[in-house]
Tab-separated table of C-alpha atoms in Angstrom:
chain	number	residue	atom	x	y	z
A	1365	MET	CA	-3.278	-23.712	-18.532
A	1366	ALA	CA	-3.188	-23.388	-14.749
A	1367	TYR	CA	-0.591	-21.125	-13.203
A	1368	LYS	CA	0.470	-21.670	-9.605
A	1369	MET	CA	0.597	-18.333	-7.825
A	1370	LYS	CA	3.265	-18.049	-5.164
A	1371	LYS	CA	2.104	-16.875	-1.755
A	1372	LEU	CA	3.507	-13.605	-0.513
A	1373	GLN	CA	5.795	-14.374	2.420
A	1374	ILE	CA	7.054	-11.806	4.900
A	1375	PRO	CA	9.750	-13.216	7.248
A	1376	TRP	CA	8.371	-11.771	10.481
A	1377	LEU	CA	4.844	-12.943	9.618
A	1378	LYS	CA	5.752	-16.552	8.813
A	1379	LYS	CA	5.003	-17.789	12.321
A	1380	ARG	CA	2.077	-15.511	13.161
A	1381	VAL	CA	-0.384	-14.702	10.415
A	1382	VAL	CA	-3.650	-13.289	11.727
A	1383	SER	CA	-6.901	-12.590	9.958
A	1384	LEU	CA	-7.596	-9.025	8.905
A	1385	LYS	CA	-10.739	-9.225	11.040
A	1386	VAL	CA	-8.675	-9.299	14.250
A	1387	PRO	CA	-6.966	-5.876	13.962
A	1388	ILE	CA	-10.169	-4.338	12.579
A	1389	ALA	CA	-12.217	-5.683	15.497
A	1390	ILE	CA	-9.577	-4.594	18.033
A	1391	CYS	CA	-9.494	-1.070	16.594
A	1392	LEU	CA	-13.286	-0.790	16.636
A	1393	VAL	CA	-13.460	-2.036	20.248
A	1394	LEU	CA	-10.670	0.279	21.419
A	1395	PHE	CA	-12.204	3.285	19.683
A	1396	GLY	CA	-15.457	2.471	21.449
A	1397	ILE	CA	-14.201	1.518	24.928
A	1398	VAL	CA	-11.546	4.172	25.533
A	1399	PRO	CA	-13.799	7.206	24.856
A	1400	MET	CA	-16.626	5.568	26.820
A	1401	PHE	CA	-14.352	4.920	29.812
A	1402	LEU	CA	-12.943	8.441	29.756
A	1403	CYS	CA	-16.399	10.009	29.461
A	1404	THR	CA	-17.775	7.868	32.291
A	1405	GLN	CA	-14.917	8.718	34.646
A	1406	THR	CA	-15.146	12.403	33.779
A	1407	ILE	CA	-18.899	12.500	34.386
A	1408	LEU	CA	-18.622	10.539	37.653
A	1409	SER	CA	-15.849	12.788	38.954
A	1410	SER	CA	-17.779	15.898	37.931
A	1411	VAL	CA	-20.970	14.731	39.685
A	1412	LYS	CA	-19.023	13.892	42.846
A	1413	GLN	CA	-17.296	17.276	42.893
A	1414	ASN	CA	-20.589	19.106	42.297
A	1415	GLN	CA	-22.191	17.307	45.252
A	1416	ILE	CA	-19.281	18.260	47.519
A	1417	ASP	CA	-19.380	21.872	46.336
A	1418	GLU	CA	-23.125	22.049	46.980
A	1419	ARG	CA	-22.700	20.587	50.477
A	1420	MET	CA	-19.919	23.089	51.235
A	1421	VAL	CA	-22.145	25.988	50.183
A	1422	GLU	CA	-25.012	24.649	52.327
A	1423	VAL	CA	-22.729	24.308	55.368
A	1424	GLN	CA	-21.351	27.821	54.852
A	1425	ASN	CA	-24.870	29.254	54.662
A	1426	GLN	CA	-25.970	27.375	57.782
A	1427	CYS	CA	-22.884	28.581	59.645
A	1428	GLN	CA	-23.585	32.192	58.680
A	1429	ILE	CA	-27.227	31.949	59.767
A	1430	LEU	CA	-26.337	30.184	63.017
A	1431	SER	CA	-23.501	32.606	63.895
A	1432	SER	CA	-25.889	35.547	63.388
A	1433	LYS	CA	-28.478	33.962	65.698
A	1434	ILE	CA	-25.827	33.252	68.337
A	1435	ALA	CA	-24.766	36.917	68.247
A	1436	ARG	CA	-28.360	38.251	68.411
A	1437	THR	CA	-29.541	35.974	71.232
A	1438	GLY	CA	-26.562	36.648	73.513
A	1439	TYR	CA	-25.890	32.921	73.514
A	1440	LEU	CA	-22.230	33.352	74.503
A	1441	SER	CA	-23.087	35.637	77.455
A	1442	GLY	CA	-24.996	32.849	79.251
A	1443	GLU	CA	-28.546	33.853	78.443
A	1444	ASP	CA	-31.262	31.319	77.622
A	1445	LYS	CA	-29.655	28.660	75.417
A	1446	SER	CA	-32.362	25.995	75.301
A	1447	SER	CA	-34.154	27.163	72.145
A	1448	LEU	CA	-30.931	27.694	70.190
A	1449	ASN	CA	-29.373	24.476	71.498
A	1450	SER	CA	-32.293	22.582	70.043
A	1451	GLU	CA	-31.772	24.224	66.650
A	1452	ILE	CA	-28.018	23.524	66.778
A	1453	GLU	CA	-28.697	19.861	67.571
A	1454	THR	CA	-31.169	19.641	64.687
A	1455	ILE	CA	-28.751	21.176	62.182
A	1456	ALA	CA	-25.971	18.823	63.313
A	1457	ASP	CA	-28.288	15.834	62.875
A	1458	VAL	CA	-29.401	17.013	59.420
A	1459	TYR	CA	-25.831	17.124	58.181
A	1460	ASN	CA	-24.769	14.045	60.167
A	1461	GLY	CA	-22.057	16.147	61.689
A	1462	ARG	CA	-20.942	18.056	64.778
A	1463	ILE	CA	-21.268	21.668	65.854
A	1464	VAL	CA	-18.968	23.233	68.451
A	1465	VAL	CA	-19.373	26.779	69.822
A	1466	VAL	CA	-16.253	28.377	71.381
A	1467	ASN	CA	-16.309	31.630	73.394
A	1468	GLN	CA	-13.584	34.269	73.394
A	1469	ASP	CA	-11.768	32.417	76.199
A	1470	PHE	CA	-11.340	29.402	73.839
A	1471	LYS	CA	-13.795	27.504	76.052
A	1472	ILE	CA	-16.335	25.195	74.447
A	1473	VAL	CA	-19.820	26.287	75.453
A	1474	GLN	CA	-21.714	23.900	73.189
A	1475	ASP	CA	-20.806	20.531	71.663
A	1476	THR	CA	-23.481	18.479	69.919
A	1477	PHE	CA	-21.472	15.359	70.737
A	1478	HIS	CA	-21.484	16.416	74.450
A	1479	ILE	CA	-17.933	15.178	75.011
A	1480	SER	CA	-15.891	18.397	75.106
A	1481	GLU	CA	-18.103	20.992	76.814
A	1482	SER	CA	-16.298	23.403	79.189
A	1483	ARG	CA	-12.954	22.318	77.722
A	1484	LEU	CA	-10.521	24.586	75.966
A	1485	HIS	CA	-10.408	24.310	72.191
A	1486	ILE	CA	-7.151	25.764	71.015
A	1487	ALA	CA	-6.668	24.751	67.403
A	1488	GLU	CA	-5.185	26.471	64.365
A	1489	THR	CA	-8.562	26.858	62.680
A	1490	VAL	CA	-10.067	28.396	65.857
A	1491	ILE	CA	-7.167	30.822	66.277
A	1492	ARG	CA	-7.435	31.931	62.625
A	1493	SER	CA	-11.193	32.409	63.029
A	1494	PHE	CA	-10.654	34.617	66.111
A	1495	GLN	CA	-8.484	36.690	63.796
A	1496	GLY	CA	-11.532	37.210	61.556
A	1497	GLU	CA	-10.855	34.474	59.003
A	1498	THR	CA	-13.320	31.838	57.802
A	1499	VAL	CA	-11.516	28.506	57.434
A	1500	SER	CA	-12.850	25.639	55.303
A	1501	ARG	CA	-11.342	22.181	54.919
A	1502	TYR	CA	-12.377	18.961	53.188
A	1503	ASN	CA	-10.987	15.539	54.120
A	1504	ARG	CA	-11.450	13.178	51.168
A	1505	ASP	CA	-10.158	10.128	53.021
A	1506	LYS	CA	-12.501	10.463	56.032
A	1507	HIS	CA	-15.355	11.949	54.006
A	1508	TYR	CA	-16.160	15.089	55.992
A	1509	PHE	CA	-16.184	18.836	55.519
A	1510	ALA	CA	-15.208	21.252	58.340
A	1511	GLN	CA	-15.685	24.986	58.614
A	1512	ALA	CA	-14.693	27.441	61.342
A	1513	MET	CA	-16.409	30.851	61.220
A	1514	PRO	CA	-16.020	33.867	63.543
A	1515	ILE	CA	-19.034	35.059	65.563
A	1516	TYR	CA	-19.120	38.878	65.557
A	1517	SER	CA	-20.690	40.845	68.402
A	1518	LEU	CA	-23.479	43.338	67.785
A	1519	SER	CA	-21.460	46.145	69.389
A	1520	PRO	CA	-20.310	49.018	67.200
A	1521	ASP	CA	-16.731	47.682	67.045
A	1522	LYS	CA	-18.012	44.253	65.912
A	1523	HIS	CA	-15.246	42.335	67.586
A	1524	VAL	CA	-15.004	38.527	67.432
A	1525	GLU	CA	-16.643	37.142	70.543
A	1526	GLY	CA	-16.630	33.477	69.578
A	1527	VAL	CA	-16.104	30.850	66.919
A	1528	LEU	CA	-18.565	28.423	65.367
A	1529	VAL	CA	-16.995	25.139	64.206
A	1530	MET	CA	-19.171	22.838	62.103
A	1531	THR	CA	-18.297	19.486	60.526
A	1532	ALA	CA	-20.582	17.764	58.004
A	1533	SER	CA	-20.232	14.179	56.824
A	1534	THR	CA	-20.005	13.455	53.085
A	1535	GLU	CA	-19.976	9.700	53.551
A	1536	ALA	CA	-23.540	9.332	52.270
A	1537	MET	CA	-22.570	11.161	49.101
A	1538	ALA	CA	-19.490	8.940	48.752
A	1539	ARG	CA	-21.641	5.825	49.099
A	1540	LEU	CA	-24.080	7.201	46.536
A	1541	THR	CA	-21.223	7.967	44.165
A	1542	GLU	CA	-19.792	4.469	44.653
A	1543	SER	CA	-23.217	2.973	44.005
A	1544	VAL	CA	-23.578	5.003	40.824
A	1545	GLY	CA	-20.015	4.003	39.891
A	1546	ASP	CA	-20.817	0.315	40.398
A	1547	ARG	CA	-23.869	0.645	38.166
A	1548	LEU	CA	-21.787	2.434	35.565
A	1549	VAL	CA	-19.187	-0.353	35.677
A	1550	LEU	CA	-21.932	-2.913	35.098
A	1551	PHE	CA	-23.264	-0.772	32.271
A	1552	GLN	CA	-19.747	-0.508	30.829
A	1553	VAL	CA	-19.260	-4.280	30.944
A	1554	ILE	CA	-22.549	-4.820	29.107
A	1555	LEU	CA	-21.668	-2.093	26.614
A	1556	VAL	CA	-18.204	-3.592	26.064
A	1557	LEU	CA	-19.757	-6.972	25.269
A	1558	VAL	CA	-22.142	-5.293	22.839
A	1559	LEU	CA	-19.233	-3.368	21.302
A	1560	VAL	CA	-17.139	-6.517	20.924
A	1561	LEU	CA	-20.017	-8.331	19.231
A	1562	ALA	CA	-20.711	-5.340	16.983
A	1563	ALA	CA	-16.996	-4.995	16.172
A	1564	VAL	CA	-16.701	-8.676	15.233
A	1565	LEU	CA	-19.778	-8.440	12.997
A	1566	ALA	CA	-18.568	-5.179	11.451
A	1567	ALA	CA	-15.092	-6.634	10.856
A	1568	ALA	CA	-16.622	-9.702	9.223
A	1569	MET	CA	-18.714	-7.485	6.934
A	1570	MET	CA	-15.691	-5.333	6.071
A	1571	VAL	CA	-13.550	-8.377	5.256
A	1572	ARG	CA	-16.262	-10.150	3.251
A	1573	PRO	CA	-15.272	-8.532	-0.106
A	1574	PHE	CA	-11.694	-9.730	0.429
A	1575	LYS	CA	-12.933	-13.280	1.108
A	1576	GLU	CA	-15.046	-13.182	-2.049
A	1577	PHE	CA	-12.022	-11.913	-3.966
A	1578	GLN	CA	-9.923	-14.713	-2.454
A	1579	ALA	CA	-12.487	-17.290	-3.609
A	1580	LYS	CA	-12.302	-15.899	-7.145
A	1581	LEU	CA	-8.512	-16.084	-7.063
A	1582	HIS	CA	-8.796	-19.712	-5.946
A	1583	HIS	CA	-10.796	-20.466	-9.107
A	1584	VAL	CA	-8.090	-18.736	-11.138
A	1585	GLU	CA	-5.439	-20.787	-9.345
A	1586	GLN	CA	-7.299	-23.950	-10.361
A	1587	GLY	CA	-6.959	-22.896	-14.001
A	1588	ALA	CA	-10.173	-20.937	-14.640
A	1589	LEU	CA	-8.387	-17.896	-16.060
A	1590	ASP	CA	-11.637	-16.546	-17.527
A	1591	THR	CA	-13.134	-16.029	-14.038
A	1592	ASP	CA	-14.475	-12.512	-13.466
A	1593	ILE	CA	-12.411	-11.254	-10.515
A	1594	SER	CA	-13.650	-7.661	-10.512
A	1595	SER	CA	-14.427	-6.292	-7.048
A	1596	GLU	CA	-15.905	-2.820	-6.588
A	1597	ALA	CA	-16.628	-3.059	-2.841
A	1598	TYR	CA	-13.655	-0.873	-1.893
A	1599	ARG	CA	-11.184	1.188	-3.849
A	1600	GLU	CA	-8.426	-1.114	-2.558
A	1601	THR	CA	-10.153	-4.290	-3.763
A	1602	ARG	CA	-10.891	-2.606	-7.082
A	1603	ASP	CA	-7.225	-1.656	-7.546
A	1604	ILE	CA	-6.028	-5.132	-6.517
A	1605	SER	CA	-8.544	-6.873	-8.800
A	1606	ASN	CA	-7.531	-4.640	-11.714
A	1607	SER	CA	-3.846	-5.435	-11.133
A	1608	VAL	CA	-4.538	-9.171	-10.885
A	1609	ALA	CA	-6.748	-9.020	-13.991
A	1610	GLN	CA	-3.905	-7.381	-15.907
A	1611	THR	CA	-1.522	-10.074	-14.663
A	1612	ILE	CA	-3.936	-12.819	-15.738
A	1613	THR	CA	-4.319	-11.171	-19.148
A	1614	LYS	CA	-0.542	-11.142	-19.543
A	1615	LEU	CA	-0.403	-14.802	-18.481
A	1616	GLN	CA	-3.061	-15.670	-21.045
A	1617	GLU	CA	-1.206	-13.737	-23.718
A	1618	ALA	CA	2.056	-15.441	-22.751
A	1619	ASP	CA	0.339	-18.833	-22.835
A	1620	GLN	CA	-1.189	-18.092	-26.217
A	1621	SER	CA	2.151	-16.813	-27.504
A	1622	ARG	CA	3.874	-19.949	-26.214
A	1623	GLN	CA	1.328	-22.190	-27.906
A	1624	GLU	CA	1.645	-20.247	-31.154
A	1625	PHE	CA	5.424	-20.444	-30.897
A	1626	VAL	CA	5.360	-24.223	-30.437
A	1627	SER	CA	2.915	-24.556	-33.322
A	1628	ASN	CA	5.022	-22.299	-35.545
A	1629	VAL	CA	8.248	-24.118	-34.668
A	1630	SER	CA	6.620	-27.438	-35.480
A	1631	HIS	CA	5.249	-26.115	-38.757
A	1632	GLU	CA	8.456	-24.360	-39.823
A	1633	LEU	CA	10.618	-27.393	-39.090
A	1634	LYS	CA	8.248	-29.787	-40.831
A	1635	THR	CA	7.894	-27.709	-44.008
A	1636	PRO	CA	11.493	-28.153	-45.315
A	1637	ILE	CA	11.463	-31.826	-44.331
A	1638	THR	CA	8.192	-32.326	-46.206
A	1639	SER	CA	9.631	-30.585	-49.261
A	1640	ILE	CA	12.762	-32.750	-49.119
A	1641	ARG	CA	10.647	-35.916	-48.874
A	1642	VAL	CA	8.494	-34.880	-51.828
A	1643	LEU	CA	11.585	-34.146	-53.929
A	1644	ALA	CA	13.279	-37.405	-52.892
A	1645	ASP	CA	10.143	-39.482	-53.592
A	1646	SER	CA	9.821	-37.815	-56.974
A	1647	LEU	CA	13.410	-38.671	-57.844
A	1648	MET	CA	13.006	-42.293	-56.791
A	1649	GLY	CA	9.837	-42.656	-58.828
A	1650	MET	CA	11.226	-41.211	-62.053
A	1651	GLY	CA	13.590	-43.984	-63.080
A	1652	GLU	CA	15.978	-42.953	-65.858
A	1653	VAL	CA	16.004	-39.128	-66.061
A	1654	PRO	CA	18.522	-36.612	-67.390
A	1655	VAL	CA	21.413	-35.580	-65.151
A	1656	GLU	CA	20.283	-31.939	-65.378
A	1657	LEU	CA	16.961	-32.838	-63.768
A	1658	TYR	CA	18.747	-34.739	-61.000
A	1659	ARG	CA	20.961	-31.698	-60.443
A	1660	GLU	CA	17.941	-29.387	-60.261
A	1661	PHE	CA	16.211	-31.634	-57.720
A	1662	MET	CA	19.379	-31.902	-55.638
A	1663	GLU	CA	19.765	-28.099	-55.624
A	1664	ASP	CA	16.203	-27.787	-54.353
A	1665	ILE	CA	16.909	-30.362	-51.636
A	1666	SER	CA	20.107	-28.497	-50.682
A	1667	ASN	CA	18.183	-25.202	-50.450
A	1668	GLU	CA	15.588	-26.787	-48.158
A	1669	ILE	CA	18.357	-28.218	-45.970
A	1670	ASP	CA	19.962	-24.745	-45.777
A	1671	ARG	CA	16.604	-23.275	-44.825
A	1672	GLU	CA	16.114	-25.903	-42.123
A	1673	SER	CA	19.611	-25.203	-40.813
A	1674	LYS	CA	18.942	-21.447	-40.708
A	1675	ILE	CA	15.701	-21.946	-38.767
A	1676	ILE	CA	17.499	-24.153	-36.235
A	1677	ASP	CA	20.380	-21.662	-35.892
A	1678	ASP	CA	17.957	-18.769	-35.361
A	1679	LEU	CA	16.002	-20.785	-32.800
A	1680	LEU	CA	19.186	-21.578	-30.900
A	1681	SER	CA	20.129	-17.883	-30.930
A	1682	LEU	CA	16.713	-16.934	-29.543
A	1683	VAL	CA	16.878	-19.592	-26.835
A	1684	LYS	CA	20.303	-18.382	-25.721
A	1685	MET	CA	19.094	-14.778	-25.562
A	1686	ASP	CA	15.929	-15.727	-23.671
A	1687	LYS	CA	17.854	-17.358	-20.843
A	1688	SER	CA	17.970	-15.209	-17.712
A	1689	GLU	CA	21.686	-15.884	-17.371
A	1690	ALA	CA	22.415	-14.788	-20.974
A	1691	GLU	CA	25.476	-12.566	-20.947
A	1692	LEU	CA	26.923	-9.960	-23.259
A	1693	ASN	CA	30.604	-9.922	-24.174
A	1694	ILE	CA	30.977	-6.161	-23.886
A	1695	SER	CA	33.928	-4.418	-25.496
A	1696	GLN	CA	34.786	-1.048	-27.036
A	1697	VAL	CA	33.735	-1.288	-30.690
A	1698	ASN	CA	34.155	1.200	-33.532
A	1699	LEU	CA	30.648	1.119	-34.973
A	1700	ASN	CA	31.640	2.868	-38.199
A	1701	VAL	CA	34.017	0.024	-39.010
A	1702	LEU	CA	31.473	-2.604	-37.914
A	1703	VAL	CA	28.726	-1.216	-40.181
A	1704	GLU	CA	31.105	-0.942	-43.138
A	1705	GLN	CA	32.092	-4.602	-42.701
A	1706	ILE	CA	28.440	-5.692	-42.585
A	1707	LEU	CA	27.569	-3.713	-45.725
A	1708	LYS	CA	30.622	-5.097	-47.523
A	1709	ARG	CA	29.487	-8.626	-46.686
A	1710	LEU	CA	25.923	-7.991	-47.882
A	1711	ARG	CA	26.805	-5.996	-51.003
A	1712	PRO	CA	26.881	-9.080	-53.312
A	1713	ILE	CA	23.291	-9.907	-52.288
A	1714	ALA	CA	22.286	-6.300	-52.907
A	1715	ASN	CA	23.976	-6.284	-56.319
A	1716	ARG	CA	22.105	-9.434	-57.381
A	1717	ARG	CA	18.834	-7.695	-56.525
A	1718	LYS	CA	20.021	-4.381	-58.040
A	1719	VAL	CA	19.697	-2.582	-54.696
A	1720	GLU	CA	22.061	0.282	-53.856
A	1721	LEU	CA	23.629	0.259	-50.352
A	1722	ILE	CA	24.374	3.704	-48.881
A	1723	PHE	CA	26.206	4.357	-45.598
A	1724	GLU	CA	25.970	7.808	-43.983
A	1725	SER	CA	28.302	8.276	-41.037
A	1726	ILE	CA	27.517	11.549	-39.261
A	1727	ARG	CA	30.406	11.154	-36.845
A	1728	GLU	CA	32.871	8.596	-35.537
A	1729	VAL	CA	31.096	6.433	-32.947
A	1730	THR	CA	32.645	4.067	-30.405
A	1731	ALA	CA	30.408	2.238	-27.907
A	1732	ASP	CA	30.364	-0.565	-25.330
A	1733	VAL	CA	28.551	-3.395	-27.134
A	1734	ASP	CA	28.627	-7.118	-27.795
A	1735	GLU	CA	30.123	-6.990	-31.290
A	1736	MET	CA	28.875	-10.407	-32.412
A	1737	LYS	CA	25.272	-9.963	-31.242
A	1738	LEU	CA	24.975	-6.376	-32.479
A	1739	SER	CA	26.454	-7.428	-35.835
A	1740	LEU	CA	23.748	-10.112	-36.075
A	1741	ALA	CA	21.006	-7.552	-35.322
A	1742	ILE	CA	22.268	-5.018	-37.898
A	1743	THR	CA	22.748	-7.767	-40.492
A	1744	ASN	CA	19.137	-8.896	-40.037
A	1745	LEU	CA	17.831	-5.354	-40.563
A	1746	VAL	CA	19.955	-4.628	-43.647
A	1747	GLU	CA	19.326	-8.075	-45.153
A	1748	ASN	CA	15.563	-7.649	-44.731
A	1749	ALA	CA	15.791	-4.178	-46.300
A	1750	ILE	CA	17.508	-5.748	-49.330
A	1751	LYS	CA	15.198	-8.761	-49.662
A	1752	TYR	CA	11.947	-6.812	-49.343
A	1753	ASN	CA	12.998	-3.957	-51.642
A	1754	MET	CA	12.030	-2.875	-55.121
A	1755	GLU	CA	14.295	-3.632	-58.084
A	1756	GLU	CA	16.837	-0.809	-58.475
A	1757	GLY	CA	15.855	0.399	-55.027
A	1758	TRP	CA	18.134	1.601	-52.234
A	1759	VAL	CA	18.997	0.946	-48.595
A	1760	ARG	CA	20.428	3.792	-46.516
A	1761	VAL	CA	22.201	3.088	-43.200
A	1762	THR	CA	22.787	6.183	-41.037
A	1763	LEU	CA	24.989	6.245	-37.919
A	1764	ASP	CA	24.897	9.133	-35.431
A	1765	ALA	CA	25.360	9.728	-31.695
A	1766	ASP	CA	24.925	12.253	-28.913
A	1767	HIS	CA	26.526	12.409	-25.475
A	1768	LYS	CA	24.516	9.429	-24.203
A	1769	PHE	CA	23.243	7.207	-27.057
A	1770	PHE	CA	24.152	6.150	-30.570
A	1771	TYR	CA	21.483	5.929	-33.252
A	1772	LEU	CA	21.514	3.495	-36.166
A	1773	LYS	CA	18.865	4.023	-38.839
A	1774	VAL	CA	18.183	1.474	-41.602
A	1775	GLN	CA	15.943	3.005	-44.268
A	1776	ASP	CA	14.775	1.364	-47.505
A	1777	SER	CA	12.656	2.069	-50.571
A	1778	GLY	CA	10.932	-1.293	-50.311
A	1779	ILE	CA	7.388	-2.577	-50.229
A	1780	GLY	CA	6.677	-1.234	-46.737
A	1781	ILE	CA	4.674	-2.808	-43.932
A	1782	PRO	CA	0.883	-2.407	-43.505
A	1783	GLU	CA	0.056	-0.235	-40.499
A	1784	ASP	CA	-2.335	-2.786	-38.971
A	1785	VAL	CA	0.426	-5.406	-38.585
A	1786	GLN	CA	3.355	-3.181	-37.588
A	1787	ASP	CA	2.934	-4.006	-33.897
A	1788	ARG	CA	3.394	-7.736	-34.644
A	1789	ILE	CA	6.497	-7.770	-36.806
A	1790	PHE	CA	8.785	-8.444	-33.832
A	1791	GLU	CA	6.857	-11.623	-32.953
A	1792	ARG	CA	8.580	-14.925	-33.584
A	1793	PHE	CA	7.750	-16.545	-36.946
A	1794	TYR	CA	5.498	-13.652	-37.925
A	1795	ARG	CA	5.681	-12.808	-41.630
A	1796	VAL	CA	3.902	-9.993	-43.442
A	1797	ASP	CA	4.097	-11.810	-46.795
A	1798	LYS	CA	4.539	-15.537	-46.146
A	1799	ALA	CA	4.928	-16.430	-49.830
A	1800	ARG	CA	7.699	-13.879	-50.327
A	1801	SER	CA	9.384	-14.920	-47.064
A	1802	ARG	CA	9.653	-18.499	-48.254
A	1803	GLU	CA	10.911	-17.262	-51.612
A	1804	THR	CA	13.657	-15.196	-49.939
A	1805	GLY	CA	14.498	-17.949	-47.445
A	1806	GLY	CA	13.425	-16.029	-44.330
A	1807	SER	CA	12.769	-17.880	-41.077
A	1808	GLY	CA	10.492	-15.273	-39.491
A	1809	LEU	CA	12.878	-14.987	-36.529
A	1810	GLY	CA	15.244	-12.242	-37.686
A	1811	LEU	CA	13.391	-9.239	-36.251
A	1812	ALA	CA	12.663	-11.119	-33.008
A	1813	ILE	CA	16.406	-11.753	-32.637
A	1814	THR	CA	17.185	-8.104	-33.458
A	1815	ARG	CA	14.738	-6.854	-30.840
A	1816	ASN	CA	16.203	-9.197	-28.187
A	1817	VAL	CA	19.742	-7.987	-28.943
A	1818	VAL	CA	18.688	-4.335	-28.630
A	1819	LEU	CA	16.878	-4.977	-25.339
A	1820	MET	CA	19.897	-6.860	-23.964
A	1821	HIS	CA	21.917	-3.687	-24.628
A	1822	LYS	CA	19.209	-1.720	-22.710
A	1823	GLY	CA	18.247	0.036	-25.914
A	1824	ALA	CA	15.097	0.540	-27.970
A	1825	ILE	CA	14.011	-0.168	-31.549
A	1826	LYS	CA	11.421	1.847	-33.445
A	1827	LEU	CA	9.657	1.210	-36.762
A	1828	SER	CA	8.281	3.776	-39.174
A	1829	SER	CA	6.761	2.377	-42.353
A	1830	LYS	CA	4.262	3.171	-45.067
A	1831	GLU	CA	2.999	0.516	-47.431
A	1832	GLY	CA	4.465	0.932	-50.910
A	1833	GLU	CA	6.961	3.610	-49.817
A	1834	GLY	CA	9.437	1.728	-47.627
A	1835	SER	CA	10.372	1.231	-43.978
A	1836	THR	CA	12.742	2.783	-41.447
A	1837	PHE	CA	14.092	0.929	-38.404
A	1838	THR	CA	15.834	3.102	-35.784
A	1839	LEU	CA	18.010	1.664	-33.009
A	1840	ARG	CA	18.848	3.715	-29.922
A	1841	ILE	CA	21.498	2.115	-27.696
A	1842	PRO	CA	23.535	3.612	-24.791
A	1843	LEU	CA	27.159	4.409	-25.592
A	1844	ASN	CA	28.229	3.105	-22.178
A	1845	TYR	CA	26.822	-0.232	-21.053
A	1846	ILE	CA	25.887	-0.478	-17.362
A	1847	ALA	CA	25.068	-3.991	-16.164
């Protein structure tokens, strides 16, 4: 039988339902791109800063060497400048910069740009250098590095007799860094495309077990309940497949139980009718027979009609209890009085079978129950204990309670129930001894009804039985019913 499985619906996902591959692919791409971008920027910035630091050190060294030569050659005193001027020009060209030499009167004596010679150069950096301080500055926007360094005289007092100002361009380094950056961007774009492709393929591979599992579920949905849906690819798919397999097993069991129930109902309802027809046909075919024989046949027909009526009544009771909207008429009931009334009603049956009924009331018990339904359940248990008992046997009903539950125990000295069938006795129409059940007029529904009543009261029923020694049914039901 095919079962239609309802799709899981989440309100905020009704309009937008995406494949699992999408978030997996996005996560893989992000985890690849973000670290790559951060690493690239960090490396590029580090390389750029290292180049600037190296250039600054080179400029500082050149300034120190040049200031020493200026002091030794007497350059500021007006001696021969041609040889040193040539070296100054060369150094300025090497660093694509400018070198300015200022004497102690703040007058420029050498400018490699030849635009400010003989002019005064009064600037903050020059003043600080005349005070013996070496000043370094880097302009990131205009890409140059400037340094002002004092020129000390060779006299014993080593006073500052001039200042050497040197600027070096870092534009070439900036262009190189930009070029490297552009190549890195191109590399990043290519790598991103590779990452996206790899992420999509990886996501597809990761989702494949779920797609295979979905295909298996589709076969199940079409009615192939025997399809093997096991999936060991991931722990999650294994757990899901195990849960679904258990659900399918329960569906199969429910389907089998339903089919058995329909078959049993059909059989049980047809049996009395068949017996009645056989008896009626026999009567019609006999002709003139004694009145006593007619009476005997009519009694048999009446018994079969009673049996048919009991089966129908029990079926109706089960149907009412099975309905989801079945309700209990809860009221405060004195259970001691209820049990005594039930035993009083069943005592004639027990006397006919020479079975002693014993009621042990440990304490007075009052509980919230549906009196009619609970009375039906207790009656079924006691009546079964009488019918399936030994001659001159006994049935003991014990009532007790604690602060939370009441306990009703029905114990007999009867034939007992085989251990291998004890887990089936609460099934509808199940009989341990079918011949004896028909003899006693049982419908096979009594224990099923009893179990339903107990469950409706949020209680539990337990069986303890040994073949040939008797059975004990124990009910445990809450004293206070909470809907």
